[in-house]
Amino acid sequence: MTHPLDVAPSKVLAVHLNYRSRAEERGRTPAYPSYFLKPPSTLAGDGDPLLRPAGCELLAFEAEIALVIGKPGRRIAVEDAWDHVRWVTAANDAGVYDLRYADRGSNVRSKGIDGYTPLGPALLDARAIDPAELELRAWVNGGLVQRAASDDWLFSLPHLVADLSRLMTLEEGDVILTGTPSGSTVVLPGDTVEIEVRAGNLTTGRLGNTVVEDDRPLSPIGAMPRSDEKVRADAVGGPAAPADTLSPEQRELLLSVSTATLSSQLRKRGLNQVSVDGLSSTRPSRRMVGTARTLRYLPPREDLFKEFGGGLNAQKATVERIQPGEVLVIEARRDATSGTIGDILALRAQLRGAEGIVTDGGVRDLAAVAELDIPTYHAGGHPAVLGRRHVPWEGDVAIACGGALVRPGDVVVGDGDGVLVIPPTLVDEVVRDAVEQERQERFIAQRVADGEGVDGLYPMNAEWAGRYEAWCVAGEPRPAVAQS
């Protein structure tokens, strides 16, 4: 491994959280900075590979501004701190989430892997830079995925230098990694991460490193890679949708009633704009119940698709955040003249536990999608790729799908008649009354089948209501099957 520093550092110090956008993703904002150490053997340079250890799947990049100490110091005042910085450069604070559990937050193994701190390519003279006017950007496979400036910092760069020097001596060549903004996520073998730091008209150039699968097996003498849904969600990043609020009992009851019945109950409560219109189901005989995981597409613009369409974009990241029991709901502005999801991502959604997919746009590979176990509600098949009509924009936000407003965490139900959105706070009363409505309708249907007229029966007058109560007490007796 090569790196651009001319002095070997005694240590590499990294900040856990220093960008507001990242703190919002993590759900916590620190009152003061906290740090971890990376060994100098993690240093690498432009073009060096990022080796993903065998058995790991959650290698994440983190674009960061790196400071290189030029003047040693201890107990440095904030106002003097920038004088101790010699160079500013771009860095990738890479790590594998599969091994984070092993060291209880110290990141020794997850981020201490050889080559997991690439720096460069150019070093910017700190004396020519205003530390409050730096900009950080990152790309994955050419698509912009991170962009932030000093207005997103929780703590200034001089503050970090001074804080670290309160208890330790900062030596010449020491590297300080100053945190990453929102947008850090998982990259796969073959993906190339590029990171650039700008200071006015000065630039480090793009630090580029490609992920490579390490074909050497990991010795089993220590902790081995492992992950679960929480670890995966942390690695993929982005805001999480509200947790699944449906109980098993609620799911069972919702699956037992039709969307037609639920629609009438919602209408009684003044909710008429809750149907997702104009869609067909790949599996109309299968009922769907889940909570919404949302994804939004915007109209295409070539420059924006280049920035937002590549790498682990909003589309792929949202699929990777799906939790068991959720329904992926996609806003495509009712434009079905290109695909909005295809067989590979639909399969991935199914394997992650999705109950179904709802899109008011087209579906690619429709025959293959139709063979999946989960239903996909769609506006038609189309062979064109996403970029013809849509750019993946954001996930886990309120969207409009098929004329209905859908928020993350809303309850989504579907059957052969269509798809409905139910506010979570109304589920209990709506499903309770829907079950009762269908019970009444079974009674009425049986009477009609016996030859009764509908006048006074549908809806039931007092006489028929009394008979219905007796029928319920008797345990919904069925008419005897006629013998031939």
Tab-separated table of C-alpha atoms in Angstrom:
chain	number	residue	atom	x	y	z
A	1	MET	CA	0.000	0.000	0.000
A	2	THR	CA	1.185	3.531	-0.785
A	3	HIS	CA	0.074	6.864	0.628
A	4	PRO	CA	1.062	10.482	-0.026
A	5	LEU	CA	2.487	11.321	3.433
A	6	ASP	CA	6.220	11.941	3.732
A	7	VAL	CA	6.214	11.351	7.506
A	8	ALA	CA	4.911	8.126	9.034
A	9	PRO	CA	2.169	8.952	11.559
A	10	SER	CA	2.264	7.598	15.094
A	11	LYS	CA	-1.527	7.294	15.059
A	12	VAL	CA	-4.688	7.816	13.034
A	13	LEU	CA	-7.526	9.366	15.048
A	14	ALA	CA	-11.126	9.261	13.789
A	15	VAL	CA	-14.251	11.105	14.950
A	16	HIS	CA	-17.413	9.055	15.420
A	17	LEU	CA	-19.974	11.776	14.549
A	18	ASN	CA	-19.272	15.297	13.324
A	19	TYR	CA	-21.962	16.054	10.712
A	20	ARG	CA	-25.530	16.975	11.606
A	21	SER	CA	-26.870	15.017	8.647
A	22	ARG	CA	-25.095	11.869	9.846
A	23	ALA	CA	-26.250	12.443	13.420
A	24	GLU	CA	-29.840	12.618	12.156
A	25	GLU	CA	-29.344	9.294	10.372
A	26	ARG	CA	-28.003	7.742	13.558
A	27	GLY	CA	-30.707	9.257	15.740
A	28	ARG	CA	-28.315	10.880	18.216
A	29	THR	CA	-26.423	14.162	18.424
A	30	PRO	CA	-23.346	14.144	20.671
A	31	ALA	CA	-22.673	16.987	23.102
A	32	TYR	CA	-18.936	16.628	22.479
A	33	PRO	CA	-16.820	14.668	19.978
A	34	SER	CA	-15.784	11.078	20.613
A	35	TYR	CA	-13.016	9.205	18.820
A	36	PHE	CA	-11.493	5.859	17.945
A	37	LEU	CA	-8.022	4.856	16.759
A	38	LYS	CA	-6.971	3.253	13.486
A	39	PRO	CA	-3.493	1.778	13.067
A	40	PRO	CA	-1.114	3.463	10.614
A	41	SER	CA	-1.097	0.211	8.646
A	42	THR	CA	-4.577	1.138	7.413
A	43	LEU	CA	-3.127	3.974	5.321
A	44	ALA	CA	-3.324	3.585	1.548
A	45	GLY	CA	-3.390	5.805	-1.484
A	46	ASP	CA	-5.211	6.599	-4.687
A	47	GLY	CA	-5.828	3.468	-6.759
A	48	ASP	CA	-5.142	0.974	-3.982
A	49	PRO	CA	-7.841	-1.700	-3.655
A	50	LEU	CA	-10.266	-1.974	-0.755
A	51	LEU	CA	-10.155	-5.669	0.110
A	52	ARG	CA	-13.410	-7.065	1.479
A	53	PRO	CA	-12.533	-9.991	3.781
A	54	ALA	CA	-13.938	-13.397	2.923
A	55	GLY	CA	-17.297	-13.942	4.585
A	56	CYS	CA	-18.058	-10.226	4.916
A	57	GLU	CA	-20.811	-8.515	2.936
A	58	LEU	CA	-21.172	-5.104	4.624
A	59	LEU	CA	-18.151	-3.035	3.554
A	60	ALA	CA	-19.095	0.646	3.846
A	61	PHE	CA	-17.190	3.719	2.710
A	62	GLU	CA	-17.111	7.037	4.583
A	63	ALA	CA	-15.895	10.139	2.769
A	64	GLU	CA	-13.948	12.368	5.156
A	65	ILE	CA	-11.681	15.384	5.335
A	66	ALA	CA	-8.305	14.312	6.747
A	67	LEU	CA	-5.986	16.633	8.640
A	68	VAL	CA	-2.251	15.891	8.829
A	69	ILE	CA	-0.411	17.387	11.793
A	70	GLY	CA	2.762	19.298	10.936
A	71	LYS	CA	3.649	20.925	14.234
A	72	PRO	CA	3.570	18.707	17.342
A	73	GLY	CA	1.622	19.971	20.303
A	74	ARG	CA	-0.144	19.269	23.579
A	75	ARG	CA	-2.878	21.336	25.250
A	76	ILE	CA	-3.319	23.406	22.084
A	77	ALA	CA	-5.773	26.315	22.275
A	78	VAL	CA	-8.598	26.345	19.707
A	79	GLU	CA	-7.400	29.665	18.300
A	80	ASP	CA	-3.923	28.194	17.721
A	81	ALA	CA	-5.005	24.760	16.504
A	82	TRP	CA	-4.952	25.408	12.752
A	83	ASP	CA	-1.292	26.431	12.976
A	84	HIS	CA	-0.519	22.812	13.914
A	85	VAL	CA	-2.143	21.409	10.740
A	86	ARG	CA	0.193	20.997	7.774
A	87	TRP	CA	-1.940	19.261	5.165
A	88	VAL	CA	-5.595	18.749	4.286
A	89	THR	CA	-6.599	15.856	2.052
A	90	ALA	CA	-9.407	13.458	1.156
A	91	ALA	CA	-9.852	10.187	3.048
A	92	ASN	CA	-12.007	7.099	3.012
A	93	ASP	CA	-12.682	5.783	6.522
A	94	ALA	CA	-13.703	2.320	5.309
A	95	GLY	CA	-14.972	-0.465	7.547
A	96	VAL	CA	-16.823	-3.780	7.560
A	97	TYR	CA	-19.922	-3.811	9.743
A	98	ASP	CA	-19.829	-7.623	9.897
A	99	LEU	CA	-17.002	-7.389	12.469
A	100	ARG	CA	-18.103	-4.370	14.522
A	101	TYR	CA	-19.671	-6.554	17.209
A	102	ALA	CA	-16.320	-8.158	18.035
A	103	ASP	CA	-14.637	-5.150	19.644
A	104	ARG	CA	-17.432	-3.359	21.498
A	105	GLY	CA	-17.239	-0.050	19.647
A	106	SER	CA	-13.469	0.311	19.348
A	107	ASN	CA	-13.608	-0.659	15.640
A	108	VAL	CA	-10.239	-2.412	15.926
A	109	ARG	CA	-11.095	-5.167	13.473
A	110	SER	CA	-13.943	-3.565	11.544
A	111	LYS	CA	-11.904	-0.469	10.588
A	112	GLY	CA	-8.355	-1.563	11.367
A	113	ILE	CA	-7.899	-3.640	8.225
A	114	ASP	CA	-4.821	-2.940	6.102
A	115	GLY	CA	-5.622	-0.358	3.427
A	116	TYR	CA	-8.839	0.893	5.058
A	117	THR	CA	-7.728	4.559	5.243
A	118	PRO	CA	-6.888	5.680	1.705
A	119	LEU	CA	-5.638	9.287	1.515
A	120	GLY	CA	-5.023	11.709	-1.346
A	121	PRO	CA	-4.371	12.054	-4.114
A	122	ALA	CA	-3.092	15.619	-3.478
A	123	LEU	CA	-2.190	17.262	-0.176
A	124	LEU	CA	-3.479	20.821	0.240
A	125	ASP	CA	-1.363	23.289	2.214
A	126	ALA	CA	-3.383	24.141	5.325
A	127	ARG	CA	-1.834	27.622	5.415
A	128	ALA	CA	-3.581	28.448	2.147
A	129	ILE	CA	-6.988	27.238	3.364
A	130	ASP	CA	-9.779	28.704	5.455
A	131	PRO	CA	-10.894	25.659	7.494
A	132	ALA	CA	-14.473	26.948	7.524
A	133	GLU	CA	-14.749	26.885	3.719
A	134	LEU	CA	-14.097	23.261	2.843
A	135	GLU	CA	-16.404	21.087	0.749
A	136	LEU	CA	-16.493	17.286	0.708
A	137	ARG	CA	-17.950	15.127	-2.080
A	138	ALA	CA	-18.072	11.404	-2.829
A	139	TRP	CA	-19.141	9.298	-5.812
A	140	VAL	CA	-19.832	5.582	-6.234
A	141	ASN	CA	-19.380	4.370	-9.808
A	142	GLY	CA	-19.665	7.964	-10.999
A	143	GLY	CA	-22.885	8.788	-9.120
A	144	LEU	CA	-22.740	11.527	-6.466
A	145	VAL	CA	-23.646	10.032	-3.067
A	146	GLN	CA	-22.234	12.454	-0.473
A	147	ARG	CA	-21.868	16.217	-0.476
A	148	ALA	CA	-21.370	18.476	2.541
A	149	ALA	CA	-19.658	21.644	3.721
A	150	SER	CA	-18.734	23.260	7.022
A	151	ASP	CA	-22.317	24.334	7.752
A	152	ASP	CA	-23.076	20.647	8.419
A	153	TRP	CA	-20.367	20.263	11.073
A	154	LEU	CA	-21.150	19.775	14.731
A	155	PHE	CA	-17.600	20.759	15.719
A	156	SER	CA	-15.076	22.867	13.801
A	157	LEU	CA	-11.813	21.367	12.611
A	158	PRO	CA	-9.707	23.508	14.975
A	159	HIS	CA	-11.988	22.391	17.817
A	160	LEU	CA	-11.201	18.741	17.052
A	161	VAL	CA	-7.438	19.375	17.016
A	162	ALA	CA	-7.575	21.268	20.308
A	163	ASP	CA	-9.846	18.710	21.960
A	164	LEU	CA	-7.606	15.769	21.070
A	165	SER	CA	-4.501	17.611	22.315
A	166	ARG	CA	-5.949	18.127	25.799
A	167	LEU	CA	-4.774	14.673	26.885
A	168	MET	CA	-2.332	13.470	24.250
A	169	THR	CA	0.526	14.844	22.221
A	170	LEU	CA	-0.225	15.219	18.526
A	171	GLU	CA	2.910	14.209	16.657
A	172	GLU	CA	4.111	15.286	13.236
A	173	GLY	CA	2.409	13.172	10.586
A	174	ASP	CA	-0.561	12.161	12.771
A	175	VAL	CA	-3.807	11.939	10.817
A	176	ILE	CA	-7.196	13.127	12.085
A	177	LEU	CA	-10.284	11.889	10.241
A	178	THR	CA	-13.008	14.463	10.837
A	179	GLY	CA	-16.235	12.510	10.292
A	180	THR	CA	-18.567	11.697	7.413
A	181	PRO	CA	-21.902	13.251	6.355
A	182	SER	CA	-25.071	11.351	5.477
A	183	GLY	CA	-24.901	9.078	2.457
A	184	SER	CA	-22.310	6.565	3.618
A	185	THR	CA	-23.456	3.106	2.612
A	186	VAL	CA	-22.433	-0.384	1.525
A	187	VAL	CA	-20.342	-0.955	-1.597
A	188	LEU	CA	-19.790	-4.227	-3.408
A	189	PRO	CA	-16.866	-5.867	-5.196
A	190	GLY	CA	-16.319	-3.989	-8.450
A	191	ASP	CA	-17.671	-0.690	-7.084
A	192	THR	CA	-15.338	2.304	-7.207
A	193	VAL	CA	-15.522	5.000	-4.526
A	194	GLU	CA	-14.163	8.468	-5.340
A	195	ILE	CA	-13.710	11.242	-2.768
A	196	GLU	CA	-12.704	14.874	-3.248
A	197	VAL	CA	-12.055	17.801	-0.905
A	198	ARG	CA	-12.338	21.335	-2.256
A	199	ALA	CA	-11.113	24.583	-0.721
A	200	GLY	CA	-12.118	27.450	-2.996
A	201	ASN	CA	-10.306	26.822	-6.278
A	202	LEU	CA	-8.012	24.230	-4.684
A	203	THR	CA	-8.824	20.548	-4.924
A	204	THR	CA	-7.298	17.293	-3.800
A	205	GLY	CA	-8.506	15.637	-6.997
A	206	ARG	CA	-10.541	12.465	-6.718
A	207	LEU	CA	-9.251	9.742	-4.429
A	208	GLY	CA	-10.354	6.530	-6.167
A	209	ASN	CA	-10.433	3.013	-4.705
A	210	THR	CA	-12.186	-0.091	-6.007
A	211	VAL	CA	-13.652	-2.822	-3.817
A	212	VAL	CA	-12.102	-6.242	-4.400
A	213	GLU	CA	-13.202	-9.545	-2.865
A	214	ASP	CA	-10.379	-11.123	-0.844
A	215	ASP	CA	-10.211	-14.763	-1.942
A	216	ARG	CA	-8.092	-15.794	1.034
A	217	PRO	CA	-10.209	-17.459	3.751
A	218	LEU	CA	-10.346	-15.784	7.143
A	219	SER	CA	-8.732	-17.915	9.828
A	220	PRO	CA	-11.390	-19.126	12.300
A	221	ILE	CA	-9.236	-18.594	15.394
A	222	GLY	CA	-11.041	-15.353	16.305
A	223	ALA	CA	-14.373	-13.587	15.811
A	224	MET	CA	-15.942	-14.378	12.461
A	225	PRO	CA	-18.173	-12.102	10.364
A	226	ARG	CA	-21.815	-11.970	11.332
A	227	SER	CA	-24.737	-9.595	10.860
A	228	ASP	CA	-28.419	-9.183	11.582
A	229	GLU	CA	-31.128	-6.795	10.432
A	230	LYS	CA	-30.001	-3.979	12.735
A	231	VAL	CA	-26.380	-4.280	11.619
A	232	ARG	CA	-27.473	-4.326	7.989
A	233	ALA	CA	-29.663	-1.254	8.498
A	234	ASP	CA	-26.769	0.622	10.154
A	235	ALA	CA	-24.441	-0.302	7.294
A	236	VAL	CA	-26.830	0.682	4.512
A	237	GLY	CA	-27.595	3.968	6.267
A	238	GLY	CA	-30.365	6.461	5.663
A	239	PRO	CA	-33.384	7.213	7.822
A	240	ALA	CA	-35.372	4.240	8.969
A	241	ALA	CA	-39.085	3.966	8.392
A	242	PRO	CA	-41.192	3.653	11.535
A	243	ALA	CA	-41.008	0.194	13.038
A	244	ASP	CA	-43.664	-2.307	12.020
A	245	THR	CA	-46.594	-1.545	14.328
A	246	LEU	CA	-48.910	-4.368	13.258
A	247	SER	CA	-49.448	-7.129	15.790
A	248	PRO	CA	-49.867	-10.732	14.611
A	249	GLU	CA	-53.546	-10.514	15.565
A	250	GLN	CA	-54.054	-7.366	13.493
A	251	ARG	CA	-52.360	-8.965	10.503
A	252	GLU	CA	-54.519	-12.064	10.788
A	253	LEU	CA	-57.726	-10.026	10.967
A	254	LEU	CA	-56.707	-7.769	8.063
A	255	LEU	CA	-55.957	-10.835	5.955
A	256	SER	CA	-59.420	-12.198	6.727
A	257	VAL	CA	-61.384	-9.279	5.250
A	258	SER	CA	-61.551	-7.874	1.733
A	259	THR	CA	-60.368	-4.476	0.591
A	260	ALA	CA	-63.967	-3.785	-0.474
A	261	THR	CA	-65.118	-4.154	3.127
A	262	LEU	CA	-62.203	-2.143	4.474
A	263	SER	CA	-62.910	0.584	1.918
A	264	SER	CA	-66.503	0.918	3.110
A	265	GLN	CA	-65.354	1.187	6.717
A	266	LEU	CA	-62.826	3.867	5.823
A	267	ARG	CA	-65.498	5.753	3.895
A	268	LYS	CA	-67.724	5.750	7.001
A	269	ARG	CA	-64.886	7.571	8.737
A	270	GLY	CA	-64.626	10.191	6.012
A	271	LEU	CA	-61.588	8.680	4.257
A	272	ASN	CA	-62.264	8.490	0.520
A	273	GLN	CA	-58.762	9.155	-0.884
A	274	VAL	CA	-57.083	6.004	0.381
A	275	SER	CA	-57.196	3.707	-2.642
A	276	VAL	CA	-54.171	3.272	-4.904
A	277	ASP	CA	-55.875	3.367	-8.296
A	278	GLY	CA	-55.155	1.960	-11.729
A	279	LEU	CA	-53.051	-1.074	-10.772
A	280	SER	CA	-53.147	-4.792	-11.502
A	281	SER	CA	-51.746	-7.550	-9.302
A	282	THR	CA	-49.365	-10.297	-10.375
A	283	ARG	CA	-51.056	-12.547	-7.779
A	284	PRO	CA	-54.670	-11.355	-7.412
A	285	SER	CA	-55.671	-14.388	-5.345
A	286	ARG	CA	-53.109	-13.580	-2.659
A	287	ARG	CA	-53.938	-10.973	-0.035
A	288	MET	CA	-51.256	-8.538	1.049
A	289	VAL	CA	-50.896	-6.824	4.425
A	290	GLY	CA	-47.889	-4.816	5.597
A	291	THR	CA	-46.481	-1.457	6.592
A	292	ALA	CA	-45.233	0.949	3.954
A	293	ARG	CA	-41.585	1.358	2.993
A	294	THR	CA	-41.680	4.221	0.481
A	295	LEU	CA	-39.572	5.180	-2.543
A	296	ARG	CA	-39.902	8.252	-4.738
A	297	TYR	CA	-38.850	8.827	-8.341
A	298	LEU	CA	-38.625	12.214	-10.071
A	299	PRO	CA	-38.684	12.983	-13.812
A	300	PRO	CA	-35.385	12.237	-15.528
A	301	ARG	CA	-32.700	14.809	-16.146
A	302	GLU	CA	-29.531	13.486	-17.676
A	303	ASP	CA	-27.137	15.323	-15.367
A	304	LEU	CA	-29.090	14.346	-12.267
A	305	PHE	CA	-29.472	10.732	-13.301
A	306	LYS	CA	-25.708	10.554	-13.681
A	307	GLU	CA	-25.367	11.843	-10.097
A	308	PHE	CA	-28.234	9.974	-8.421
A	309	GLY	CA	-28.742	6.891	-10.569
A	310	GLY	CA	-25.424	5.120	-10.063
A	311	GLY	CA	-24.044	2.969	-7.293
A	312	LEU	CA	-26.230	2.090	-4.318
A	313	ASN	CA	-28.782	4.720	-5.307
A	314	ALA	CA	-32.041	5.558	-3.510
A	315	GLN	CA	-33.816	2.681	-5.272
A	316	LYS	CA	-31.316	0.014	-4.227
A	317	ALA	CA	-30.751	1.488	-0.771
A	318	THR	CA	-34.485	1.474	-0.045
A	319	VAL	CA	-34.764	-2.160	-1.099
A	320	GLU	CA	-31.819	-2.986	1.178
A	321	ARG	CA	-33.633	-1.333	4.112
A	322	ILE	CA	-36.805	-3.397	3.732
A	323	GLN	CA	-37.746	-5.239	6.904
A	324	PRO	CA	-39.933	-8.356	7.199
A	325	GLY	CA	-43.614	-7.456	7.062
A	326	GLU	CA	-43.179	-4.310	4.960
A	327	VAL	CA	-44.636	-3.395	1.577
A	328	LEU	CA	-42.445	-1.449	-0.864
A	329	VAL	CA	-44.566	1.426	-2.242
A	330	ILE	CA	-43.146	3.369	-5.205
A	331	GLU	CA	-44.179	6.779	-6.512
A	332	ALA	CA	-43.627	6.968	-10.271
A	333	ARG	CA	-46.124	9.749	-11.061
A	334	ARG	CA	-48.418	7.197	-12.793
A	335	ASP	CA	-45.923	6.997	-15.641
A	336	ALA	CA	-45.816	3.405	-16.860
A	337	THR	CA	-43.670	4.053	-19.932
A	338	SER	CA	-40.595	2.529	-18.311
A	339	GLY	CA	-39.905	-0.009	-15.618
A	340	THR	CA	-39.725	1.094	-11.997
A	341	ILE	CA	-38.578	-2.259	-10.637
A	342	GLY	CA	-37.440	-5.511	-12.253
A	343	ASP	CA	-36.995	-9.125	-11.349
A	344	ILE	CA	-33.670	-8.824	-9.479
A	345	LEU	CA	-34.717	-6.068	-7.066
A	346	ALA	CA	-38.181	-7.573	-6.686
A	347	LEU	CA	-36.544	-10.870	-5.732
A	348	ARG	CA	-34.265	-9.026	-3.315
A	349	ALA	CA	-37.319	-7.380	-1.731
A	350	GLN	CA	-38.954	-10.782	-1.329
A	351	LEU	CA	-35.838	-12.289	0.244
A	352	ARG	CA	-35.666	-9.401	2.707
A	353	GLY	CA	-39.174	-10.258	3.867
A	354	ALA	CA	-41.366	-7.853	1.892
A	355	GLU	CA	-45.069	-8.716	1.825
A	356	GLY	CA	-45.497	-7.120	-1.588
A	357	ILE	CA	-44.603	-4.306	-3.977
A	358	VAL	CA	-46.858	-1.461	-5.116
A	359	THR	CA	-45.857	0.879	-7.967
A	360	ASP	CA	-47.945	3.241	-10.052
A	361	GLY	CA	-45.389	2.833	-12.855
A	362	GLY	CA	-44.301	-0.036	-15.066
A	363	VAL	CA	-42.531	-3.274	-14.216
A	364	ARG	CA	-39.660	-4.774	-16.185
A	365	ASP	CA	-39.296	-8.544	-16.520
A	366	LEU	CA	-42.991	-8.807	-15.690
A	367	ALA	CA	-43.238	-12.549	-16.328
A	368	ALA	CA	-40.379	-13.237	-13.896
A	369	VAL	CA	-41.799	-10.825	-11.308
A	370	ALA	CA	-45.169	-12.558	-11.605
A	371	GLU	CA	-43.544	-15.861	-10.657
A	372	LEU	CA	-42.408	-14.530	-7.273
A	373	ASP	CA	-44.351	-15.510	-4.174
A	374	ILE	CA	-45.153	-11.925	-3.209
A	375	PRO	CA	-47.702	-9.896	-5.197
A	376	THR	CA	-46.629	-6.868	-7.204
A	377	TYR	CA	-49.280	-4.247	-7.967
A	378	HIS	CA	-48.333	-2.305	-11.099
A	379	ALA	CA	-49.584	-0.143	-13.961
A	380	GLY	CA	-48.344	-2.536	-16.676
A	381	GLY	CA	-45.256	-4.195	-18.027
A	382	HIS	CA	-42.592	-2.234	-19.902
A	383	PRO	CA	-39.171	-3.235	-21.256
A	384	ALA	CA	-37.442	0.154	-20.810
A	385	VAL	CA	-35.042	0.766	-17.942
A	386	LEU	CA	-35.725	3.155	-15.099
A	387	GLY	CA	-33.692	6.050	-16.506
A	388	ARG	CA	-36.000	6.505	-19.487
A	389	ARG	CA	-38.611	8.199	-17.321
A	390	HIS	CA	-37.381	8.302	-13.731
A	391	VAL	CA	-34.446	9.185	-11.531
A	392	PRO	CA	-34.289	7.519	-8.084
A	393	TRP	CA	-34.565	10.415	-5.651
A	394	GLU	CA	-35.310	9.469	-2.046
A	395	GLY	CA	-36.719	6.782	0.172
A	396	ASP	CA	-38.697	6.711	3.410
A	397	VAL	CA	-40.605	9.933	2.744
A	398	ALA	CA	-44.278	10.718	2.137
A	399	ILE	CA	-45.188	9.932	-1.473
A	400	ALA	CA	-48.165	9.924	-3.845
A	401	CYS	CA	-48.848	6.517	-5.397
A	402	GLY	CA	-51.818	5.956	-7.678
A	403	GLY	CA	-53.535	9.065	-6.332
A	404	ALA	CA	-53.114	8.138	-2.661
A	405	LEU	CA	-50.820	9.773	-0.126
A	406	VAL	CA	-48.636	7.128	1.547
A	407	ARG	CA	-46.406	7.785	4.537
A	408	PRO	CA	-43.704	5.446	5.827
A	409	GLY	CA	-45.320	3.123	8.340
A	410	ASP	CA	-48.847	3.397	6.936
A	411	VAL	CA	-50.713	0.107	6.762
A	412	VAL	CA	-51.103	-1.171	3.180
A	413	VAL	CA	-53.534	-3.934	2.224
A	414	GLY	CA	-54.223	-5.460	-1.163
A	415	ASP	CA	-56.226	-8.177	-2.891
A	416	GLY	CA	-57.762	-8.807	-6.302
A	417	ASP	CA	-59.823	-5.595	-6.043
A	418	GLY	CA	-56.866	-3.300	-5.418
A	419	VAL	CA	-54.775	-1.594	-2.751
A	420	LEU	CA	-55.811	0.526	0.247
A	421	VAL	CA	-53.854	2.676	2.686
A	422	ILE	CA	-55.017	2.649	6.320
A	423	PRO	CA	-53.742	5.131	8.919
A	424	PRO	CA	-52.058	3.072	11.665
A	425	THR	CA	-54.149	4.743	14.395
A	426	LEU	CA	-57.378	3.491	12.794
A	427	VAL	CA	-56.413	-0.129	12.223
A	428	ASP	CA	-58.033	-1.573	15.348
A	429	GLU	CA	-61.447	-0.002	14.904
A	430	VAL	CA	-61.522	-0.389	11.119
A	431	VAL	CA	-60.643	-4.078	11.151
A	432	ARG	CA	-62.999	-4.791	14.065
A	433	ASP	CA	-65.948	-3.235	12.216
A	434	ALA	CA	-64.870	-4.840	8.925
A	435	VAL	CA	-64.947	-8.301	10.505
A	436	GLU	CA	-68.444	-7.595	11.838
A	437	GLN	CA	-69.590	-6.229	8.472
A	438	GLU	CA	-68.454	-9.362	6.659
A	439	ARG	CA	-70.156	-11.539	9.254
A	440	GLN	CA	-73.409	-9.724	8.612
A	441	GLU	CA	-72.921	-10.049	4.874
A	442	ARG	CA	-72.408	-13.815	5.197
A	443	PHE	CA	-75.732	-14.041	7.013
A	444	ILE	CA	-77.466	-11.952	4.378
A	445	ALA	CA	-75.918	-13.948	1.522
A	446	GLN	CA	-77.114	-17.197	3.037
A	447	ARG	CA	-80.665	-15.845	3.335
A	448	VAL	CA	-80.613	-14.639	-0.265
A	449	ALA	CA	-79.344	-18.077	-1.326
A	450	ASP	CA	-82.371	-19.524	0.543
A	451	GLY	CA	-84.674	-17.414	-1.645
A	452	GLU	CA	-85.317	-14.389	0.570
A	453	GLY	CA	-85.787	-10.961	-1.045
A	454	VAL	CA	-83.443	-8.126	-0.184
A	455	ASP	CA	-86.131	-5.663	0.983
A	456	GLY	CA	-85.650	-5.318	4.729
A	457	LEU	CA	-82.812	-7.820	4.671
A	458	TYR	CA	-80.156	-5.700	2.972
A	459	PRO	CA	-79.736	-3.576	4.996
A	460	MET	CA	-81.344	-5.447	7.868
A	461	ASN	CA	-84.448	-4.088	9.545
A	462	ALA	CA	-85.257	-4.790	13.203
A	463	GLU	CA	-86.817	-8.183	12.480
A	464	TRP	CA	-83.847	-9.436	10.471
A	465	ALA	CA	-81.425	-7.922	12.997
A	466	GLY	CA	-83.034	-10.084	15.670
A	467	ARG	CA	-82.671	-13.182	13.516
A	468	TYR	CA	-79.048	-12.251	12.863
A	469	GLU	CA	-78.338	-12.060	16.602
A	470	ALA	CA	-79.824	-15.509	17.090
A	471	TRP	CA	-77.723	-16.794	14.196
A	472	CYS	CA	-74.578	-15.411	15.831
A	473	VAL	CA	-75.452	-16.993	19.183
A	474	ALA	CA	-75.854	-20.321	17.428
A	475	GLY	CA	-72.336	-20.002	16.065
A	476	GLU	CA	-73.084	-19.029	12.451
A	477	PRO	CA	-74.865	-22.315	11.539
A	478	ARG	CA	-74.559	-23.159	7.890
A	479	PRO	CA	-77.499	-24.439	5.851
A	480	ALA	CA	-77.466	-28.181	5.303
A	481	VAL	CA	-75.958	-29.345	2.008
A	482	ALA	CA	-78.737	-30.716	-0.228
A	483	GLN	CA	-78.418	-34.416	-0.951
A	484	SER	CA	-78.792	-35.427	-4.573
